[in-house]
Short mmCIF file of C-alpha atoms and ligand atoms in Angstrom, two decimals:
data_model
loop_
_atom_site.label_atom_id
_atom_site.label_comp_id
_atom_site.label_asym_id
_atom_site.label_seq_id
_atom_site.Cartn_x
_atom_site.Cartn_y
_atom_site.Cartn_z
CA UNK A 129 -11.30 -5.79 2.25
CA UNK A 130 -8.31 -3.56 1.10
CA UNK A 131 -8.63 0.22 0.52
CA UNK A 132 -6.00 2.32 -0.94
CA UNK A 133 -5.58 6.56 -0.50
CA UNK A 134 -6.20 8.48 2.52
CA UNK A 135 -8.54 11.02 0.62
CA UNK A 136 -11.67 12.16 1.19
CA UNK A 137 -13.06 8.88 -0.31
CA UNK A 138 -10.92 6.56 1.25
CA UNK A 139 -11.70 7.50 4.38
CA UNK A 140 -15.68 7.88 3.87
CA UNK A 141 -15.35 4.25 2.36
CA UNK A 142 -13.02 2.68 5.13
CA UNK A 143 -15.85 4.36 7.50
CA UNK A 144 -18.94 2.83 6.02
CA UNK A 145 -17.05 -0.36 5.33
CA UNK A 146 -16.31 -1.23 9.24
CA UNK A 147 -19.79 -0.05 9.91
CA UNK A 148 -21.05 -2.60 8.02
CA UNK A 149 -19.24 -5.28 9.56
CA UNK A 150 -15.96 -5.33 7.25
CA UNK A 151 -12.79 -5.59 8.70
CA UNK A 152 -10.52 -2.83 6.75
CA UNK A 153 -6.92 -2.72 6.34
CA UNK A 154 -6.37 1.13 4.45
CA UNK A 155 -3.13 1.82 2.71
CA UNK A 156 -2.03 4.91 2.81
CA UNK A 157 1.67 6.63 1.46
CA UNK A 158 2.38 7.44 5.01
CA UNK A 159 1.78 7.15 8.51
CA UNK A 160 1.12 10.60 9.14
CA UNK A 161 -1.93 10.57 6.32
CA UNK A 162 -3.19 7.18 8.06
CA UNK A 163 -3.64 8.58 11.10
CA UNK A 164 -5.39 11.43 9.75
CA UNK A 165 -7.88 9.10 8.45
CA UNK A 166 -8.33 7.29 11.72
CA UNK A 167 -8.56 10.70 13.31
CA UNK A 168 -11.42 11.51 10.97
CA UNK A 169 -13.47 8.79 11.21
CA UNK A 170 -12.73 8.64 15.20
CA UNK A 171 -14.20 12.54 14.87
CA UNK A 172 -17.29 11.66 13.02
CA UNK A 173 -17.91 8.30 15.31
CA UNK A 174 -17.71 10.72 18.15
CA UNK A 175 -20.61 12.91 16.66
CA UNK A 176 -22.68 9.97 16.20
CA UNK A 177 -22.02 8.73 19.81
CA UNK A 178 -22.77 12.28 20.88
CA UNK A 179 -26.52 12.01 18.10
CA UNK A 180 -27.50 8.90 20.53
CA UNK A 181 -26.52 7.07 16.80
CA UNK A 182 -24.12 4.57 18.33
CA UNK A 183 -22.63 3.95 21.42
CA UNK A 184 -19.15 3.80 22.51
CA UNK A 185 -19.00 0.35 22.81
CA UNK A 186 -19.67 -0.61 19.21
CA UNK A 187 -17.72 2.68 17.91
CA UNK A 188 -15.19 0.90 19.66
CA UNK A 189 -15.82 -2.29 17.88
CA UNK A 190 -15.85 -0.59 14.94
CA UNK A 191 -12.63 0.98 14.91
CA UNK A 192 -11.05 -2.37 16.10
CA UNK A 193 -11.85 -3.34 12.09
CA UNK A 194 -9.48 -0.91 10.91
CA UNK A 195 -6.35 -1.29 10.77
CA UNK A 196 -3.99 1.09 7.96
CA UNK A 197 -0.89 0.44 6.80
CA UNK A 198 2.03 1.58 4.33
CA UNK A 199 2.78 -1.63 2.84
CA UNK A 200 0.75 -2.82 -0.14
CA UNK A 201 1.76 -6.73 0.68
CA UNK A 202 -0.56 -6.20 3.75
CA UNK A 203 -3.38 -6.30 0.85
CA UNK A 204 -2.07 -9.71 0.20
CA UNK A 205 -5.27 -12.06 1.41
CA UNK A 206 -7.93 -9.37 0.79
CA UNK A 207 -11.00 -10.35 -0.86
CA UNK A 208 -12.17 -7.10 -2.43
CA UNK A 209 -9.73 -4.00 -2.39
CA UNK A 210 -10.79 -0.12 -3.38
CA UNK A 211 -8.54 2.27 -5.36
CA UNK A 212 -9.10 5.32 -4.27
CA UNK A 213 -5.85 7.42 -5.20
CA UNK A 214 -6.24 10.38 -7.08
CA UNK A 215 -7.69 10.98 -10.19
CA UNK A 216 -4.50 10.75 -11.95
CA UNK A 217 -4.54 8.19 -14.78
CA UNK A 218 -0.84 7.37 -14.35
CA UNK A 219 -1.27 7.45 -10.73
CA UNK A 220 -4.42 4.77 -10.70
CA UNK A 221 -2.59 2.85 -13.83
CA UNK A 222 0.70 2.25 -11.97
CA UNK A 223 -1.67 1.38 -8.30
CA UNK A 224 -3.35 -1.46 -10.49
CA UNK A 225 -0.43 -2.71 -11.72
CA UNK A 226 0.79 -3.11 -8.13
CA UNK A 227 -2.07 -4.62 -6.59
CA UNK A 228 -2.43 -7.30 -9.80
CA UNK A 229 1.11 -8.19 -8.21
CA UNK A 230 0.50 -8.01 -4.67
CA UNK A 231 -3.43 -9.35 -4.29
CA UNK A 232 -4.59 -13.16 -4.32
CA UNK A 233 -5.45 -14.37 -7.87
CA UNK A 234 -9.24 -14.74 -6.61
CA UNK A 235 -9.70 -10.75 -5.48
CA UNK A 236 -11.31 -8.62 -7.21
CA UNK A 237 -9.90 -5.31 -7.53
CA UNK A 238 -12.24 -2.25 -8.36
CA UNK A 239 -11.83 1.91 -8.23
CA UNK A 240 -13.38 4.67 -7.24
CA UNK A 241 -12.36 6.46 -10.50
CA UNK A 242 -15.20 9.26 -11.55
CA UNK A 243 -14.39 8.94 -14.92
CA UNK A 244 -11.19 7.33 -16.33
CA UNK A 245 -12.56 4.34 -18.25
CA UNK A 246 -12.61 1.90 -16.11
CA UNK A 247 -11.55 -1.36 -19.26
CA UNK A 248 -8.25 0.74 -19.14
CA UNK A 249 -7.53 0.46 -15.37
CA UNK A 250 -8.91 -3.50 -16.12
CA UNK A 251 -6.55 -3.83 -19.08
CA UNK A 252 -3.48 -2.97 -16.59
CA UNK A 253 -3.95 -6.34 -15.03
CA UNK A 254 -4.06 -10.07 -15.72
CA UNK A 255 -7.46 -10.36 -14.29
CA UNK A 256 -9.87 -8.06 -16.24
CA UNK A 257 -12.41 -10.31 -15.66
CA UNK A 258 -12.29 -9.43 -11.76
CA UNK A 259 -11.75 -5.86 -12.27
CA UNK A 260 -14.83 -2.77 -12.30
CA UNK A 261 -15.72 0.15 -10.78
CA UNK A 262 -17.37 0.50 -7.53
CA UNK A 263 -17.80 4.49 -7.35
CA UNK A 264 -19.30 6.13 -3.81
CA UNK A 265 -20.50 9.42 -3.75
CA UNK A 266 -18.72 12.14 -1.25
CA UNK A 267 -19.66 11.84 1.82
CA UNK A 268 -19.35 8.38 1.17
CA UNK A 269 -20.94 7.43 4.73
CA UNK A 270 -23.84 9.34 4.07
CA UNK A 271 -24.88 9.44 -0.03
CA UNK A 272 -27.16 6.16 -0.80
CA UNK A 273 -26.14 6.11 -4.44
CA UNK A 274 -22.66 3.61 -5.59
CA UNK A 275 -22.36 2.91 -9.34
CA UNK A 276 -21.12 -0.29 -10.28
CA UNK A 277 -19.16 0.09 -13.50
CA UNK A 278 -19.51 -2.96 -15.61
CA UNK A 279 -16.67 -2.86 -18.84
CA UNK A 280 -16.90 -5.18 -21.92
CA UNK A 281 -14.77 -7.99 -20.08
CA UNK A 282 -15.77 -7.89 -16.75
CA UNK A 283 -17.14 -11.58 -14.97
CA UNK A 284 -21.40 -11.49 -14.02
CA UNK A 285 -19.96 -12.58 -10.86
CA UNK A 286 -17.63 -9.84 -10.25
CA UNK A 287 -19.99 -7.80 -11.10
CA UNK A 288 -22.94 -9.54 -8.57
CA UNK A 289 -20.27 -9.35 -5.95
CA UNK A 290 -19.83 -6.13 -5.98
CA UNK A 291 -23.51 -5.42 -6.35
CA UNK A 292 -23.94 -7.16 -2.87
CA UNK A 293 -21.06 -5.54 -1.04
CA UNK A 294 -23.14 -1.75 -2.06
CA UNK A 295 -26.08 -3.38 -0.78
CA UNK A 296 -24.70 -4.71 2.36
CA UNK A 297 -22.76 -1.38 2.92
CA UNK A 298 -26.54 -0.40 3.02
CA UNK A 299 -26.31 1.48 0.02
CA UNK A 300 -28.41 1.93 -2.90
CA UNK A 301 -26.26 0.41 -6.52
CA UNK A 302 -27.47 0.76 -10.48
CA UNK A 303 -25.13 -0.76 -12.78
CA UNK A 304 -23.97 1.63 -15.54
CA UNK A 305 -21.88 1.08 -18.57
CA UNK A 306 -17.98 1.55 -18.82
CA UNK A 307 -18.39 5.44 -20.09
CA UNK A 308 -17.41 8.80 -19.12
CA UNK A 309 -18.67 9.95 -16.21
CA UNK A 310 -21.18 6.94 -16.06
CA UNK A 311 -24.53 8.84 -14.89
CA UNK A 312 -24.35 11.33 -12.56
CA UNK A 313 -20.89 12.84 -13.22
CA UNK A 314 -22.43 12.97 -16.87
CA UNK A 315 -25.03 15.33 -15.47
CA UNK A 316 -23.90 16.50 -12.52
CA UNK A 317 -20.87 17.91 -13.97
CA UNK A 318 -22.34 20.20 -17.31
CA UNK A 319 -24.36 21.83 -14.40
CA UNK A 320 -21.75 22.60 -12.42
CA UNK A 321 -19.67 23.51 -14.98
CA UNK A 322 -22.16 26.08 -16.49
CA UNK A 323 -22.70 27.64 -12.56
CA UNK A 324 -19.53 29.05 -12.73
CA UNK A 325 -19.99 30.53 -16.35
CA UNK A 326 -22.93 32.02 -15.22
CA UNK A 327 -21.22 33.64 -12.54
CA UNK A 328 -18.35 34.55 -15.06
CA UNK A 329 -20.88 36.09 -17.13
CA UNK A 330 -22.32 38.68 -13.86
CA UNK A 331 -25.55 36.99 -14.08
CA UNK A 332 -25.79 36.72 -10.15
CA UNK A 333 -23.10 36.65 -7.46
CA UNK A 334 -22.42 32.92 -6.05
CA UNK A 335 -24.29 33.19 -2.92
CA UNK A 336 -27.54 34.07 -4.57
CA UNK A 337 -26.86 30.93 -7.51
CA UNK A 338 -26.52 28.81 -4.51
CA UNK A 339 -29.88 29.95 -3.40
CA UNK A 340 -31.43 29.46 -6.56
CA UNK A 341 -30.26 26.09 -6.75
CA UNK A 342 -31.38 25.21 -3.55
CA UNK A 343 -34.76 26.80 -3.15
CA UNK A 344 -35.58 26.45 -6.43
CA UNK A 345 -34.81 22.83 -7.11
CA UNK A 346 -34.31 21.28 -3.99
CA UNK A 347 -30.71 20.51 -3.68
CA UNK A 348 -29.23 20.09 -0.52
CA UNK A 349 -26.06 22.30 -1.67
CA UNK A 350 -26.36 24.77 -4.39
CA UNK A 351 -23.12 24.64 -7.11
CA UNK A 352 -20.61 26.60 -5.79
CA UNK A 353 -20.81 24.84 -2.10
CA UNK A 354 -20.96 21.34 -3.78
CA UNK A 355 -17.75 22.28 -5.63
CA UNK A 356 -15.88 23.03 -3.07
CA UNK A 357 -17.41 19.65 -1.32
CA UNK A 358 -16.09 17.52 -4.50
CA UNK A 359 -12.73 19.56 -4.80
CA UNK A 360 -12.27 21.81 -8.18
CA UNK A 361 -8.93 19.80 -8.96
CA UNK A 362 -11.04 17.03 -8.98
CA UNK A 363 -14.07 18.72 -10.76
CA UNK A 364 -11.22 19.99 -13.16
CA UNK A 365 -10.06 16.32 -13.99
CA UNK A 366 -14.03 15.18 -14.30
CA UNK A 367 -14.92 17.90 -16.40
CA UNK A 368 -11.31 17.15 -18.85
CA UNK A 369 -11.90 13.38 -19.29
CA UNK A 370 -15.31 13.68 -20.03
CA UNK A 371 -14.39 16.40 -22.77
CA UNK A 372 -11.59 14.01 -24.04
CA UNK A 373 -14.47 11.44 -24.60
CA UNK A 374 -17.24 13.43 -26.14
CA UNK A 375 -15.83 16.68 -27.06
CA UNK A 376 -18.81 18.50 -26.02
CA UNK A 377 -18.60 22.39 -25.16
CA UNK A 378 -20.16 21.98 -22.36
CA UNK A 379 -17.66 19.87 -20.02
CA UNK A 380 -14.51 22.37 -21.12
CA UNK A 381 -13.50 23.49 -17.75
CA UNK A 382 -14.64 26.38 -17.08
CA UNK A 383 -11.90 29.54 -17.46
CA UNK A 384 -12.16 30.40 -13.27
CA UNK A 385 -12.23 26.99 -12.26
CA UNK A 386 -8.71 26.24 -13.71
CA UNK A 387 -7.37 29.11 -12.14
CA UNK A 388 -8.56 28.74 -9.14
CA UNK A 389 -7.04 24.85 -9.34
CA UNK A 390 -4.03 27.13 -10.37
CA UNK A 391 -4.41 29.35 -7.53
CA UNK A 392 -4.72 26.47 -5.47
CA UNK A 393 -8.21 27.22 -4.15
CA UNK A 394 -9.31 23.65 -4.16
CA UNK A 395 -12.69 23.69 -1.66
CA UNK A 396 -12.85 22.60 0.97
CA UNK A 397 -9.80 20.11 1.08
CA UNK A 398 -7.58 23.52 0.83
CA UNK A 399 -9.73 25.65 3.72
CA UNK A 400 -10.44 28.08 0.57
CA UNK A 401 -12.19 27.61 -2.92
CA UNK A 402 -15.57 29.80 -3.72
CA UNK A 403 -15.86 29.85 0.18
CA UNK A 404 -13.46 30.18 2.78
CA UNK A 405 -13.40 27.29 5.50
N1 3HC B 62 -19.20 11.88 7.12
C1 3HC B 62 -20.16 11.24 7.85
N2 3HC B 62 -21.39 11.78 8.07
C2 3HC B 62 -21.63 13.01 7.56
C3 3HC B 62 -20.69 13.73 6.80
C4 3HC B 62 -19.42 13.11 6.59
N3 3HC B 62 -18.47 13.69 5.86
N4 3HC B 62 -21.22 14.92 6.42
C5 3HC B 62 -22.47 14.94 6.92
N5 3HC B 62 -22.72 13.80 7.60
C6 3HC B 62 -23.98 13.41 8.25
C7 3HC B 62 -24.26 14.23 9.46
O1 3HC B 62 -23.66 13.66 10.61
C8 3HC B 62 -25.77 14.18 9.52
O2 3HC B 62 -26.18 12.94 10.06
P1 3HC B 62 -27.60 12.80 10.81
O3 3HC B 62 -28.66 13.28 9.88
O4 3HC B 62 -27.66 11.32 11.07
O5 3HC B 62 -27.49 13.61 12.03
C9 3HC B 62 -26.17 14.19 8.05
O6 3HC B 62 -25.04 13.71 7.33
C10 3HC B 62 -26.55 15.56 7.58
O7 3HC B 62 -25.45 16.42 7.83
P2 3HC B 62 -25.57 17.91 8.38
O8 3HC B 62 -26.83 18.05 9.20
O9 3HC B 62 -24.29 18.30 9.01
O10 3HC B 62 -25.64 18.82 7.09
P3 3HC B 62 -26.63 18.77 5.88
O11 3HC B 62 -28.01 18.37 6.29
O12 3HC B 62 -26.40 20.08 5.21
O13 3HC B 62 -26.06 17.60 4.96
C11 3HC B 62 -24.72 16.83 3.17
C12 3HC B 62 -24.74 17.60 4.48
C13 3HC B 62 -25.07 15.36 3.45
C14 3HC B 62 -23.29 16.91 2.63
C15 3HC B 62 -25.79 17.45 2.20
O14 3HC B 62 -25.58 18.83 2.10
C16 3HC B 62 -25.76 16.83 0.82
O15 3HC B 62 -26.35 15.78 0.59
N6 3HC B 62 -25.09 17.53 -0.12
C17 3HC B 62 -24.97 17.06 -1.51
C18 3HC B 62 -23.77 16.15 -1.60
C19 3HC B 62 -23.61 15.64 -2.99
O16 3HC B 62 -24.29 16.01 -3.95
N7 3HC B 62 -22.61 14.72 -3.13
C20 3HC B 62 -22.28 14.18 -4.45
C21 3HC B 62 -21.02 14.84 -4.91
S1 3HC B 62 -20.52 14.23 -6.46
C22 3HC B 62 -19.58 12.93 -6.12
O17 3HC B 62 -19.31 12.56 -5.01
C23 3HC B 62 -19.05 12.18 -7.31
C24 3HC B 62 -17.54 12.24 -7.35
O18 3HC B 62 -17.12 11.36 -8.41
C25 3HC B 62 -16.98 13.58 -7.52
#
């Protein structure tokens, strides 16, 4: 399989892929972000070695299924490829174009998108029938959940393929319709969202709506730490696209996220967003 962008995604996918027996060739813009990613997944292989979760032998293995490069014809015989470049419609628009070019006529191509609709990613190609979404959750190696993102024109068997690639990445796919946000952005999001107006509004300081969150609900992160998990650039882009489609109140950005997107206080990705890393 083919994955494109050296993000967080990218490399969480790349990571589960070769885990599960793929063999991965990642393209990245340039070399220096491609060996970031092996560096990353190299890290987190090393933790698991060190949690008696695999051993170096088959980490090893593992890593011998990866291989990243910086030319898209490399993509060339790939059965299944990823988009995961930002979530930038031009951006993604322009990467589908390219792979349609580049990629055997039998691939399918799908993206990670969170919310772009996916029939306009499919309609940049001459093969909407092989094109949907297959969207991971961050940390991809670790969240159970991918949606499979089925548009008006995709194939069934695009659509059953990439059902069993989730499953035999061990994961645990629904199949969702070709709109905003599909579920759990749809939800996810408005909550988020509203976290930070609460804390615009004085109602309690971040720390203790964290706390809430998670002793009251039983999250594993409250808001503010999930944010900076997902990036607030990207929660800004989320939160504007699924506006744009149902021009409801409650996914306008709120005011302190933009600036702080302005400010450059992206999460974690940035060492600073409503924590400091
Ligand atoms: N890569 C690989 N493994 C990771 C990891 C990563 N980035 N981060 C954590 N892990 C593993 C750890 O190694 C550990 O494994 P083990 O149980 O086998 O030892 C396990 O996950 C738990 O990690 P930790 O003990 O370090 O920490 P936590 O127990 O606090 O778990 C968490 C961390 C898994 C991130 C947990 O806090 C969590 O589930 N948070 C919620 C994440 C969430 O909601 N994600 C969805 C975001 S929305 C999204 O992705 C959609 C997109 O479109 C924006």
């Amino acid at each position: 399989m083919g994955l494109v962008g050296s993000g967080i995604m990218g490399s969480g996918i790349a990571e589960t892929a070769i885990e599960s027996g793929y063999k991965v060739t990642l393209l990245s813009r340039t070399p220096e972000s491609a060996q970031l990613i092996v560096a990353s997944i190299k890290d987190s292989f090393e933790r698991k070695i060190g949690k008696h979760k695999k051993t170096s032998t088959q980490a090893d293995e593992e890593l011998g299924r990866l291989s990243v490069t910086n030319e898209i014809s490399d993509l060339a015989d790939c059965d299944l490829v990823i988009e995961t470049v930002v979530e930038d419609l031009d951006v993604k628009l322009r990467m589908m174009r390219s792979l349609d070019a580049v990629c055997k006529p039998s691939a399918i191509i799908a993206t990670n998108t969170s919310t772009f609709p996916v029939i306009e990613l499919a309609a940049a190609t001459s093969r909407p029938d092989k094109v949907c979404g297959i969207h991971f959750f961050n940390p991809a190696p670790v969240m159970k959940l991918v949606e499979i993102v089925k548009t008006l024109v995709v194939s069934e068997d695009t659509i059953q393929a990439a059902n069993s690639f989730a499953l035999s990445c061990n994961k645990e796919p629904v199949i969702v319709k070709d709109q905003a946000g599909f579920i759990v952005n749809c939800l996810l999001f408005p909550y988020l969202n509203n976290a930070v107006k609460l804390l615009e509004q004085g109602v309690a300081s971040m720390e203790d709506i964290d706390t809430a969150m998670k002793g009251g609900c039983g999250f594993p992160m409250g808001p503010f730490a999930l944010l900076d998990l997902v990036g607030l650039d990207t929660a800004v882009s989320i939160l504007n696209s699924l506006y744009d489609e149902f021009k409801d109140p409650n996914f306008s950005p709120a005011p302190l996220l933009k600036r702080m997107v302005t400010a450059k206080l992206c999460g974690r990705k940035t060492r600073a967003g409503f924590y400091k890393y």
